[in-house]
mmCIF file of C-alpha atoms in Angstrom:
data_model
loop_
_atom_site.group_PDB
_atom_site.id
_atom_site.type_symbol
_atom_site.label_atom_id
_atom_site.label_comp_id
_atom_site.label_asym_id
_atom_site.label_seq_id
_atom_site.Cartn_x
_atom_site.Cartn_y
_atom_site.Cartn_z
ATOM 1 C CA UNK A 1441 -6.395 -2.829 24.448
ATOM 2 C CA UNK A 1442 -8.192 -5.782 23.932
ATOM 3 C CA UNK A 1443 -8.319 -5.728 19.868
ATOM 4 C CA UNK A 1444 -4.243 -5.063 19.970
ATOM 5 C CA UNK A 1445 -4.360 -8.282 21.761
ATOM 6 C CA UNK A 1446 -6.656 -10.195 19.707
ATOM 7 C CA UNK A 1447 -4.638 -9.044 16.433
ATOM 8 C CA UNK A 1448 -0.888 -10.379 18.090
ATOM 9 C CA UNK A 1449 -2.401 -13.747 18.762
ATOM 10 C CA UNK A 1450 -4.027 -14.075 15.580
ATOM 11 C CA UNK A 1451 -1.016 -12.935 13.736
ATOM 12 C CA UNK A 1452 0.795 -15.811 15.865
ATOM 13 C CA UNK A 1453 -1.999 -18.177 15.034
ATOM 14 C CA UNK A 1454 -2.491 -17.543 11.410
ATOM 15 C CA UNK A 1455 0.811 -16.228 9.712
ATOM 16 C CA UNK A 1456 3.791 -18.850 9.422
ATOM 17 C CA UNK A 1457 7.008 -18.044 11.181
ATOM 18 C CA UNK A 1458 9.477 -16.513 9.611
ATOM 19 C CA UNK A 1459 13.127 -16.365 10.176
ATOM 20 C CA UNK A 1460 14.337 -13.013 9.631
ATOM 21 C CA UNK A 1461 11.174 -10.612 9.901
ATOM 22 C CA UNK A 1462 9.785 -11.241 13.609
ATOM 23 C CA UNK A 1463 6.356 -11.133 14.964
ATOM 24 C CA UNK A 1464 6.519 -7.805 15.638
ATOM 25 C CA UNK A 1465 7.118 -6.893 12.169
ATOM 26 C CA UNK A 1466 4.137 -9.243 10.611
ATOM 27 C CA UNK A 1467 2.183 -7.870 13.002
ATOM 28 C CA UNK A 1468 2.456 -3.986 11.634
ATOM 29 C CA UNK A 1469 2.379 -5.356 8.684
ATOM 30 C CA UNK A 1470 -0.355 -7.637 8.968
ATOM 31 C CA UNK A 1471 -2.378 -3.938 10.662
ATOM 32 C CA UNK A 1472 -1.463 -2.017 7.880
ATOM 33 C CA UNK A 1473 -2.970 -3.600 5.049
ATOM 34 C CA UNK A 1474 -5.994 -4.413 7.016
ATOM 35 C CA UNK A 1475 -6.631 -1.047 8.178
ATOM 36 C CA UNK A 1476 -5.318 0.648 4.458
ATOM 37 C CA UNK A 1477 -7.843 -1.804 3.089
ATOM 38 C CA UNK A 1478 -10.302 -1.378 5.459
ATOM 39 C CA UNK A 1479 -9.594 2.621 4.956
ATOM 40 C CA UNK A 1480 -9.912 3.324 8.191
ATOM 41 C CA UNK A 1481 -8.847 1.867 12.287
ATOM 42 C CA UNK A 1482 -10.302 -1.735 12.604
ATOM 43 C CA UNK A 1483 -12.645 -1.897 15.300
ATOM 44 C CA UNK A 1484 -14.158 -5.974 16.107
ATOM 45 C CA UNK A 1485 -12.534 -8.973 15.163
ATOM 46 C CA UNK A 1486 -15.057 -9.652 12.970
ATOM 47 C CA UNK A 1487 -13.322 -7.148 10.692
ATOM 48 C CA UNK A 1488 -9.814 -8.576 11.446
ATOM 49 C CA UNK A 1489 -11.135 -12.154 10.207
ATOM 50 C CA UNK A 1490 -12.705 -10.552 7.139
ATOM 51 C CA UNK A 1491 -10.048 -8.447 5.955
ATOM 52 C CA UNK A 1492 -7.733 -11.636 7.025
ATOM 53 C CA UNK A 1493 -9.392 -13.661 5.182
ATOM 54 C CA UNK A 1494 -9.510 -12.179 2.071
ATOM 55 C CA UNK A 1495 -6.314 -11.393 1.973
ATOM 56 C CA UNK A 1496 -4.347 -14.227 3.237
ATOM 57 C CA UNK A 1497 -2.724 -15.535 -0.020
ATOM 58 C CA UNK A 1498 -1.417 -12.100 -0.585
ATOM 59 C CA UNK A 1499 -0.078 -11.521 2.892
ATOM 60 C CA UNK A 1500 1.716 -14.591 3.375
ATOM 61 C CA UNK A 1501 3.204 -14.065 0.192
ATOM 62 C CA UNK A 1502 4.355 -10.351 1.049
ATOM 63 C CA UNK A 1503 6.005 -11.816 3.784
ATOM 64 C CA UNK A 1504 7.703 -14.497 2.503
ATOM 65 C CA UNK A 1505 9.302 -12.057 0.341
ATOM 66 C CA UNK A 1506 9.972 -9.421 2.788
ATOM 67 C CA UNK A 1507 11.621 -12.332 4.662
ATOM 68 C CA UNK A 1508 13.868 -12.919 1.937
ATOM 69 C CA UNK A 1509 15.178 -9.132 1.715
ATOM 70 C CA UNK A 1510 14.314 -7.915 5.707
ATOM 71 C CA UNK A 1511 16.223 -4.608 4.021
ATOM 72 C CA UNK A 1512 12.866 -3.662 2.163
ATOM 73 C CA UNK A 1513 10.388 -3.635 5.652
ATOM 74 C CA UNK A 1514 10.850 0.020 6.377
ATOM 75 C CA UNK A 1515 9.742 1.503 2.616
ATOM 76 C CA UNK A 1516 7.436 -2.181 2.216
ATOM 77 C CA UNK A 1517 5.340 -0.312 5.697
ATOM 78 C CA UNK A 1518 5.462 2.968 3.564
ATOM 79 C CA UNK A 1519 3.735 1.096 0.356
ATOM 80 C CA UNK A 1520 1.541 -0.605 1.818
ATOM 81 C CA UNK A 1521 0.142 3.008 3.510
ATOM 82 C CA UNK A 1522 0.818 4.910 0.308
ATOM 83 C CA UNK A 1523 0.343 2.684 -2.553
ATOM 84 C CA UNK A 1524 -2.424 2.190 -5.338
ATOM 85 C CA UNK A 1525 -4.328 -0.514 -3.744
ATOM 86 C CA UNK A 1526 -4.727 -2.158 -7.167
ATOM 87 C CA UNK A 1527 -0.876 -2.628 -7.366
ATOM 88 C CA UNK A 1528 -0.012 -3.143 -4.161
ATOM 89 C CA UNK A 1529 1.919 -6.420 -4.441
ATOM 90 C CA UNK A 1530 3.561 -5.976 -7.772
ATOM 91 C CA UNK A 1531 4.892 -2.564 -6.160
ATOM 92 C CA UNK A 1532 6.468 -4.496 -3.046
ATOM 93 C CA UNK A 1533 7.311 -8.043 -4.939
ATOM 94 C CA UNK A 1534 9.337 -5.042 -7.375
ATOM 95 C CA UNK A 1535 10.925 -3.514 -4.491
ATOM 96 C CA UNK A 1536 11.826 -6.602 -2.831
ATOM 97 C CA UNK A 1537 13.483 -7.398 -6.253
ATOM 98 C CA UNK A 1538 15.400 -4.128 -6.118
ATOM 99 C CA UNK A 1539 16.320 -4.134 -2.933
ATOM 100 C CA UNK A 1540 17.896 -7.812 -3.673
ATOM 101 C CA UNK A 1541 19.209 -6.526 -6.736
ATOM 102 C CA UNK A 1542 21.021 -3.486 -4.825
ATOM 103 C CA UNK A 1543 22.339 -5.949 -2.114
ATOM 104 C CA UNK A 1544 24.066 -7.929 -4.836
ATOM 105 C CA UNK A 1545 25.163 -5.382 -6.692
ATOM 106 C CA UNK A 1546 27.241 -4.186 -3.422
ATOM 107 C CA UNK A 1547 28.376 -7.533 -2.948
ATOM 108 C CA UNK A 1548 29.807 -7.984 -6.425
ATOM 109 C CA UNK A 1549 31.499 -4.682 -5.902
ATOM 110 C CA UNK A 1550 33.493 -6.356 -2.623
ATOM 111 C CA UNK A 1551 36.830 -8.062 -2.962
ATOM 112 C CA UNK A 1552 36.104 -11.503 -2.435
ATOM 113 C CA UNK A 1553 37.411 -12.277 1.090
ATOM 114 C CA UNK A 1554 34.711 -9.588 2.617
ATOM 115 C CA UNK A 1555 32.086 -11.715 2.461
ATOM 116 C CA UNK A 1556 32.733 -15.424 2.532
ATOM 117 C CA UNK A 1557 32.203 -16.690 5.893
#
């Protein structure tokens, strides 16, 4: 539809590129909070721009960190449906930090030659 369309380009437009989360990804992302905020489906790109807009600090910086640790996307998308709204993005800048933290963890725990490339 027409308003799927709309939200691709404008998450192509709007939202830098990012090297290990793809479009795709920014754009469910970028849908989800708007419609969790909006607390129900979007309907105009009016809507899209004022959610956007409001937002746009916040999202850029959700996915610069979800860049960082691509590992955290999957339960990041359940947050940002489930969480407080209020707490949002200390909830997923915490999980990206645990998710980070768990990564390392598993590469401390590996003889040194597994992971050197």
């Amino acid at each position: 539809d027409m308003l799927e369309d709309y939200i691709a380009d404008f998450t192509a437009m709007h939202l830098d590129w990012t090297e290990r989360i793809d479009r795709n990804i920014q754009l469910r992302i970028l849908k989800k909070t708007l419609t969790r905020l909006r607390q129900k489906p979007l309907t105009s790109t009016l809507e899209v721009h004022q959610l956007f807009w409001r937002l746009e600090k916040e999202l850029a910086f959700s996915l610069s960190l979800l860049n960082a640790v691509p590992q955290a996307v999957p339960e990041a998308e359940r947050l940002i449906e489930e969480a407080d709204l209020n707490s949002l993005y200390y909830d997923l800048l915490l999980l990206v930090h645990h998710t980070l933290a768990r990564e390392l963890m598993e590469l401390d725990s590996m003889p040194l030659g597994c992971w050197k490339k």
